[in-house]
Amino acid sequence: VSLQIQFEHPAGGYRKLFETCEELSETVPATVTGRIPSFLKGSLLRLGPGLFEVGDEPFYHLFDGQALMHKFDFKNGQVTYFRKFVRTDAYVRAITEKRVVITEFGTFAYPDPCKNIFSRFFTYFQGVEVTDNCLVSVYPIGEDYYAATETNYITKVNTDTLETLKKVDMCNYVNINGVTAHPHIERDGTVYNIGNCMGKGASLAYNIVRIPPTQKDKSDPIDKSKVVVQFPSYQRFKPSYVHSFGMTDNYFVFVETPVKINLLKFLSAWSIRGCNYMDCFESNESQGTLFHIAKKDPGEYIDLKFKGAPIGMFHHINAFEDQGFIVVDLCAWKGFEFVYNYLWLANLRANWEEVKKAAVLAPQPEVRRYVIPLDVHKEEQGKNLVSLPYTTATATMYADGSTWLEPEVLFSSPHQAFEFPQINYKRYGGKNYTYAYALGLNHFIPDRICKLNVKTKETWVWQGPDSYPSEPLFVQTPDAVDEDDGVLLTIVAAPGAQRPAYLLILNAKDLSEVARAEVECTIPVTFHGMYKP
C-alpha cells in the first residue's frame, strides 16, 4: 500500500483525542475479536494528557493537559483496560484549587488572587515553579517505573495499580536542568539520558547521565547517577531544545538544532509577564544543525565539527556503527521553525479544512539518514568522505576543518510525517537494522500506522476510516529469527464507533490485523509508552 493514500477527515472525529475524560475506579473488560497472541502476557502502558481544562480555565497546548496513565492487561487471551491520573503536584493542586496552579508548557498559571503583592514578591525570588506534569512517557529504572516529561522531575508509579508513589527531582543527584522522556536502556538495565545544564561561569552544556542497573543491595540506582560526558553548547545562554539522542554500541550522538531556549527570558520574564515555556523558544537562523559525537565508555567528547542544513528534530529512530562511520536515522522537520508552534489545541481541534491550511505553513517532515565519518583527515578537503556502499548520504570537509553532512532521504511525502518511530529495540537498538515503525501524521492528525524498510525504502501502511491510532510499540515473538517477527501494539480512537476505542494488534511483517480489544470508553491522545512483559 502506498503511503500516498490520503484519508480525509471532514467529520473532525480527531477532536475526541483532545477531550477530557474520567479516570476509572476499576478495570474494564475489553471485547476481543481475532486471537490475542499467547506470548502477550503483561501490560501495555501509555501516557498522555487526560484533563484539558480545570474549572473554566482551559489548557492551551497539546503538552499541557494533565498526565493520565493507561494500561491494557493481557491474560489468557483476555484483555482488560484501566487508567488513572498521575497524582503530580500540578494535578493535585489544580483539582484542589479548581484552577491552573502551575504554569504548563503553553498555559500560564495566574498568581493566586488571594495572595497580596508582598507574598507574590517573595515567591518570585524563590525561583520558578517547574511543572512535574509527566505526560510524555514511562520507563524503567532498576526495578521501578517512572513517568516523565522533559523537566527535572520524574514520578515513580506502581505499574500494577497505577498509583503515584513519589516525585523525584533529578537536580538532587546530577547537574542537570531537565532530562528527556527518551532515555536509552541497555540490555542489563543501565539507563542513559541527556539534559542541558549550567557549566562553569554559567555557560551552558548538555550532560549525558548514566543510571546503573538494579543494585545487589537493593539500594536505589538513582542515588548512583553520574554524568559520563558533556557536550558543549553553541550559544552561551541559549541551549538547543533536546528531545532525544542517539546511541550506538560505543558512541553517543547529539544533534544540536537551531531551536533555542532563551534562558534569560525563561528566568526573568516568567513571574512578571505571564510567560509560559512556549514563549521562551526562539530560532537561531544562522546556526544550522550541529552533530556531536562522544565515546561512551569511558565518556569522552570527540571535538570534530559536523554541520548540516537547519532541521527541527524530536525523535531519533536508530544509530549504528559501520566500517568507521556512524549512521544516524532520524525524523526531521526541515528548516529552523519550532514545530510545537503548530500544536496548540485550538489548531488541532479545528475543522479539517482549517487543520490542513495551518499545517501547510509548518516545516516539512522527512525521514533522514546522516552518516558521520569517525576518521576525518584535513587533506581530504572537498571530497565526500562517506564510502559506505548502501547510502547516498555524504560528508564533505571544508577548508575550516568542519565537515558538512548531506542526508539520504529515506521517506518524504508533503505534510505526511513518519513520527513517533519505533524499532525492534531489544535486539537492534544501536545496531545495523532494517525496519522502522511509526505513527503517520496527516497534517499533524495521527491517522495511520507505517512501516519502513530503511534499506530498500519499501513502505507498508495500516489505516481505517475515522480511526486515530497512537505510537506503535514492537513486541517480538519468542524465539523470533527475523527482525520483524513480532506484533505492533497501538491504541486506536474510533470516535464514531459503537465502542469508541480499541487496542489494535498488527502483524509487524505486513501490518495485517491480528486482533483488536475494544472498550466502551473513549481514550484521548497518548504520546509514548512501553510493553511490560
XYZ file of N, CA and C in Angstrom, residues 45-197:
459
model
N 1.589 -0.086 28.651
C 1.439 1.156 29.433
C 1.599 2.346 28.485
N 0.704 3.342 28.633
C 0.771 4.528 27.778
C 0.517 5.783 28.599
N 1.084 6.902 28.138
C 0.862 8.176 28.823
C 0.453 9.273 27.859
N -0.403 10.158 28.348
C -0.811 11.318 27.556
C -1.656 12.224 28.419
N -2.125 13.328 27.850
C -2.976 14.248 28.614
C -4.398 13.691 28.725
N -5.062 13.926 29.868
C -6.436 13.439 30.029
C -7.378 14.493 30.572
N -6.790 15.558 31.119
C -7.594 16.656 31.675
C -7.181 17.909 30.906
N -8.116 18.473 30.128
C -7.773 19.572 29.231
C -8.261 20.934 29.721
N -8.931 20.952 30.865
C -9.292 22.220 31.487
C -9.512 21.979 32.967
N -9.368 23.045 33.776
C -9.639 22.946 35.209
C -10.685 24.007 35.518
N -11.849 23.579 35.982
C -12.932 24.527 36.183
C -13.226 25.179 34.842
N -13.204 26.514 34.800
C -13.435 27.158 33.499
C -12.134 27.662 32.877
N -10.985 27.175 33.388
C -9.702 27.583 32.805
C -9.168 26.483 31.885
N -9.018 26.798 30.596
C -8.521 25.776 29.669
C -6.997 25.668 29.680
N -6.507 24.504 29.286
C -5.097 24.378 28.918
C -5.035 24.642 27.412
N -3.944 25.253 26.949
C -3.913 25.720 25.569
C -3.090 24.877 24.606
N -2.106 24.136 25.152
C -1.184 23.431 24.257
C -1.317 21.919 24.423
N -0.954 21.201 23.364
C -1.007 19.737 23.383
C -0.258 19.148 24.580
N 0.805 19.829 25.027
C 1.614 19.270 26.114
C 1.259 19.827 27.491
N 0.041 20.365 27.616
C -0.386 20.973 28.883
C -1.355 20.113 29.689
N -2.172 19.314 29.005
C -3.202 18.527 29.690
C -2.563 17.656 30.761
N -3.299 17.393 31.849
C -2.693 16.665 32.969
C -2.522 15.172 32.672
N -1.412 14.624 33.193
C -0.969 13.270 32.832
C -1.956 12.183 33.256
N -2.326 11.368 32.284
C -3.213 10.227 32.510
C -2.465 8.981 32.058
N -2.437 7.970 32.931
C -1.726 6.741 32.601
C -2.729 5.662 32.222
N -2.461 4.979 31.116
C -3.366 3.947 30.599
C -2.674 2.597 30.662
N -3.492 1.551 30.852
C -2.901 0.216 30.916
C -3.867 -0.806 30.313
N -3.363 -1.572 29.355
C -4.092 -2.745 28.863
C -3.375 -3.978 29.403
N -4.106 -4.845 30.086
C -3.510 -6.075 30.621
C -3.909 -7.278 29.770
N -2.927 -8.162 29.518
C -3.179 -9.385 28.750
C -3.155 -10.575 29.687
N -4.189 -11.402 29.624
C -4.193 -12.605 30.459
C -5.059 -13.679 29.809
N -4.429 -14.815 29.496
C -5.146 -15.954 28.905
C -6.036 -15.551 27.730
N -5.504 -14.757 26.836
C -6.276 -14.377 25.654
C -7.328 -13.312 25.912
N -7.454 -12.885 27.173
C -8.410 -11.818 27.507
C -7.659 -10.513 27.737
N -8.382 -9.394 27.594
C -7.758 -8.082 27.760
C -8.630 -7.204 28.657
N -7.979 -6.501 29.602
C -8.700 -5.514 30.403
C -8.016 -4.161 30.272
N -8.796 -3.101 30.529
C -8.280 -1.733 30.396
C -8.480 -0.978 31.704
N -7.483 -0.135 32.036
C -7.552 0.652 33.268
C -6.816 1.962 33.040
N -7.205 3.006 33.741
C -6.480 4.274 33.641
C -6.641 5.095 34.912
N -5.625 5.905 35.184
C -5.633 6.741 36.378
C -4.793 7.997 36.125
N -5.228 9.122 36.671
C -4.401 10.321 36.594
C -3.188 10.155 37.500
N -2.057 10.652 37.036
C -0.860 10.636 37.873
C -1.024 11.775 38.884
N -0.848 11.446 40.174
C -1.061 12.456 41.224
C 0.169 13.354 41.361
N 0.416 14.151 40.329
C 1.529 15.097 40.388
C 1.092 16.295 41.226
N 2.049 17.121 41.617
C 1.680 18.358 42.314
C 0.796 19.225 41.418
N 1.142 19.295 40.129
C 0.373 20.124 39.191
C -1.093 19.682 39.183
N -1.308 18.356 39.151
C -2.676 17.819 39.093
C -3.409 18.009 40.418
N -2.781 17.589 41.499
C -3.441 17.626 42.808
C -3.836 19.056 43.175
N -2.915 19.988 42.929
C -3.219 21.372 43.284
C -4.285 21.978 42.379
N -4.264 21.603 41.103
C -5.291 22.104 40.185
C -6.676 21.622 40.620
N -6.758 20.339 40.967
C -8.042 19.753 41.374
C -8.513 20.376 42.692
N -7.579 20.583 43.618
C -7.920 21.139 44.928
C -8.385 22.586 44.809
N -7.634 23.371 44.024
C -7.951 24.804 43.949
C -8.857 25.160 42.776
N -9.219 24.120 41.963
C -10.114 24.310 40.815
C -9.629 25.416 39.862
N -8.310 25.493 39.668
C -7.745 26.435 38.709
C -6.370 25.916 38.284
N -5.821 26.499 37.239
C -4.468 26.133 36.811
C -3.486 26.777 37.792
N -2.782 25.957 38.577
C -1.920 26.488 39.636
C -0.465 26.578 39.192
N -0.027 25.604 38.387
C 1.370 25.578 37.955
C 1.418 25.804 36.446
N 2.270 26.709 36.012
C 2.392 27.014 34.590
C 2.836 25.777 33.820
N 2.099 25.459 32.744
C 2.449 24.323 31.893
C 3.139 24.824 30.621
N 3.375 23.924 29.705
C 4.163 24.217 28.511
C 3.640 25.448 27.757
N 2.309 25.501 27.569
C 1.750 26.617 26.808
C 0.632 27.333 27.547
N 0.506 27.100 28.841
C -0.556 27.736 29.630
C 0.062 28.400 30.851
N -0.175 29.690 31.002
C 0.358 30.436 32.132
C -0.584 30.312 33.332
N -0.019 30.045 34.520
C -0.832 29.986 35.740
C -0.830 31.366 36.381
N -2.003 31.946 36.515
C -2.076 33.260 37.175
C -1.818 33.100 38.651
N -1.178 34.103 39.274
C -0.940 34.012 40.719
C -2.280 33.977 41.450
N -2.280 33.374 42.608
C -3.489 33.276 43.407
C -3.960 34.686 43.769
N -5.188 35.054 43.378
C -5.659 36.404 43.657
C -5.733 36.705 45.154
N -5.796 35.666 45.983
C -5.890 35.875 47.433
C -4.565 36.326 48.037
N -3.465 36.074 47.287
C -2.173 36.438 47.874
C -1.886 37.899 47.588
N -1.366 38.632 48.569
C -1.100 40.044 48.313
C 0.232 40.233 47.601
N 0.503 41.454 47.237
C 1.684 41.776 46.447
C 2.975 41.345 47.122
N 3.033 41.394 48.476
C 4.282 41.023 49.163
C 4.573 39.538 49.033
N 3.565 38.702 49.262
C 3.828 37.262 49.174
C 4.196 36.893 47.735
N 3.598 37.588 46.758
C 3.955 37.315 45.369
C 5.408 37.681 45.122
N 5.815 38.799 45.667
C 7.184 39.298 45.540
C 8.172 38.257 46.063
N 7.840 37.645 47.205
C 8.751 36.655 47.798
C 8.791 35.367 46.982
N 7.644 34.886 46.509
C 7.680 33.640 45.733
C 8.487 33.853 44.453
N 8.441 35.072 43.919
C 9.219 35.342 42.713
C 10.701 35.077 42.969
N 11.176 35.473 44.133
C 12.600 35.298 44.420
C 12.964 33.865 44.777
N 11.978 33.067 45.086
C 12.300 31.659 45.355
C 12.507 30.890 44.053
N 12.301 31.575 42.946
C 12.570 30.912 41.677
C 11.311 30.365 41.038
N 11.511 29.720 39.910
C 10.407 29.260 39.094
C 9.853 27.948 39.628
N 8.534 27.853 39.659
C 7.948 26.553 39.991
C 7.818 25.761 38.697
N 8.594 24.733 38.590
C 8.613 23.963 37.345
C 7.572 22.857 37.422
N 6.853 22.657 36.331
C 5.802 21.640 36.344
C 6.373 20.214 36.464
N 5.638 19.369 37.155
C 6.020 17.947 37.228
C 5.003 17.102 36.462
N 4.234 17.744 35.578
C 3.202 17.041 34.802
C 3.846 16.049 33.827
N 3.909 14.778 34.241
C 4.697 13.782 33.487
C 3.827 13.052 32.468
N 3.503 13.746 31.377
C 2.502 13.208 30.451
C 3.092 12.583 29.202
N 4.435 12.449 29.148
C 5.030 12.068 27.869
C 5.365 10.585 27.753
N 5.953 9.999 28.813
C 6.413 8.619 28.662
C 6.573 7.924 30.007
N 6.796 6.625 29.952
C 7.072 5.845 31.160
C 8.216 4.885 30.844
N 9.171 4.740 31.776
C 10.298 3.834 31.521
C 10.842 3.273 32.839
N 11.547 2.134 32.743
C 12.065 1.508 33.968
C 13.424 2.068 34.388
N 13.630 2.205 35.694
C 14.961 2.445 36.260
C 15.118 1.403 37.353
N 16.092 0.509 37.202
C 16.219 -0.600 38.154
C 14.937 -1.415 38.128
N 14.338 -1.631 39.311
C 13.090 -2.407 39.342
C 11.877 -1.502 39.424
N 12.089 -0.188 39.324
C 10.991 0.769 39.444
C 10.607 1.327 38.078
N 9.437 1.977 38.047
C 8.973 2.601 36.804
C 8.675 4.069 37.057
N 9.057 4.914 36.085
C 8.889 6.354 36.235
C 8.136 6.944 35.049
N 7.188 7.827 35.372
C 6.526 8.622 34.342
C 7.337 9.904 34.199
N 7.446 10.411 32.968
C 8.354 11.531 32.734
C 7.799 12.530 31.736
N 8.253 13.766 31.889
C 8.114 14.778 30.842
C 9.537 15.259 30.577
N 9.750 16.561 30.340
C 11.110 16.993 29.998
C 11.704 17.918 31.046
N 11.144 17.911 32.246
C 11.698 18.766 33.292
C 12.604 17.922 34.194
N 13.033 18.510 35.310
C 13.902 17.792 36.246
C 13.139 16.778 37.100
N 11.800 16.793 37.017
C 11.016 15.873 37.856
C 10.598 14.620 37.100
N 10.812 13.469 37.717
C 10.217 12.227 37.213
C 9.368 11.664 38.362
N 8.342 10.910 38.030
C 7.393 10.464 39.044
C 7.330 8.950 39.078
N 7.625 8.397 40.248
C 7.616 6.941 40.401
C 6.174 6.448 40.490
N 5.845 5.442 39.689
C 4.473 4.914 39.681
C 4.477 3.407 39.901
N 3.371 2.915 40.444
C 3.166 1.475 40.570
C 2.452 1.038 39.296
N 3.118 0.220 38.466
C 2.541 -0.099 37.162
C 1.416 -1.142 37.244
N 1.199 -1.729 38.428
C 0.068 -2.645 38.580
C -1.211 -1.890 38.937
N -1.097 -0.979 39.928
C -2.291 -0.258 40.398
C -2.401 1.136 39.763
N -1.332 1.578 39.094
C -1.209 2.930 38.531
C -1.222 4.002 39.616
N -0.892 3.608 40.836
C -0.808 4.605 41.893
C 0.495 5.391 41.787
N 0.422 6.649 42.206
C 1.585 7.526 42.191
C 2.353 7.317 43.486
N 3.657 7.025 43.400
C 4.433 6.716 44.595
C 5.219 7.917 45.108
N 6.044 8.539 44.236
C 6.758 9.725 44.714
C 7.352 10.517 43.565
N 7.581 11.804 43.852
C 8.175 12.696 42.866
C 9.681 12.732 43.131
N 10.482 12.569 42.080
C 11.934 12.574 42.231
C 12.505 13.757 41.452
N 13.344 14.546 42.110
C 13.973 15.693 41.469
C 15.391 15.304 41.068
N 15.633 15.132 39.769
C 16.949 14.702 39.286
C 18.050 15.718 39.618
N 17.661 16.974 39.872
C 18.649 18.002 40.246
C 19.356 17.652 41.551
N 18.710 16.843 42.386
C 19.330 16.450 43.656
C 20.458 15.441 43.457
N 20.578 14.877 42.259
C 21.548 13.798 42.031
C 22.650 14.184 41.050
N 22.296 14.955 40.022
C 23.276 15.300 38.987
C 23.060 16.737 38.532
N 24.103 17.331 37.939
C 23.984 18.692 37.424
C 23.224 18.671 36.108
N 21.935 18.936 36.209
C 21.066 18.841 35.035
C 19.864 19.745 35.272
N 19.360 20.378 34.208
C 18.159 21.209 34.366
C 16.886 20.449 34.042
N 17.053 19.328 33.367
C 15.896 18.523 32.983
C 16.443 17.320 32.245
N 15.660 16.271 32.113
C 16.085 15.128 31.290
C 14.978 14.840 30.281
N 15.316 14.153 29.190
C 14.301 13.888 28.177
C 13.418 12.707 28.585
N 12.331 12.536 27.860
C 11.454 11.383 28.086
C 11.886 10.210 27.210
N 13.086 10.337 26.602
C 13.585 9.286 25.705
C 14.963 8.787 26.110
N 15.055 8.118 27.253
C 16.343 7.549 27.640
C 16.682 6.365 26.739
N 17.944 5.972 26.746
C 18.327 4.699 26.121
C 18.565 3.709 27.249
N 18.091 2.492 27.054
C 18.215 1.483 28.107
C 18.943 0.264 27.544
N 20.047 -0.087 28.199
C 20.843 -1.229 27.718
C 20.241 -2.551 28.201
N 20.741 -3.627 27.617
C 20.217 -4.953 27.969
C 20.282 -5.239 29.472
N 21.331 -4.722 30.139
C 21.478 -5.019 31.575
C 20.656 -4.063 32.453
N 19.966 -3.112 31.810
C 19.134 -2.191 32.590
C 19.786 -0.839 32.855
N 21.017 -0.639 32.376
C 21.647 0.687 32.506
C 20.842 1.709 31.705
N 20.570 2.860 32.324
C 19.794 3.907 31.662
C 20.707 5.094 31.343
N 20.647 5.577 30.101
C 21.349 6.804 29.723
C 20.314 7.856 29.336
N 20.550 9.103 29.746
C 19.666 10.183 29.327
C 20.489 11.448 29.123
N 19.882 12.457 28.521
C 20.588 13.711 28.261
C 19.746 14.887 28.741
N 20.406 15.950 29.167
C 19.696 17.166 29.547
C 20.657 18.326 29.523
N 20.131 19.567 29.429
C 21.107 20.660 29.487
C 21.396 21.046 30.923
N 22.532 21.698 31.106
C 22.984 22.014 32.453
C 23.744 23.333 32.415
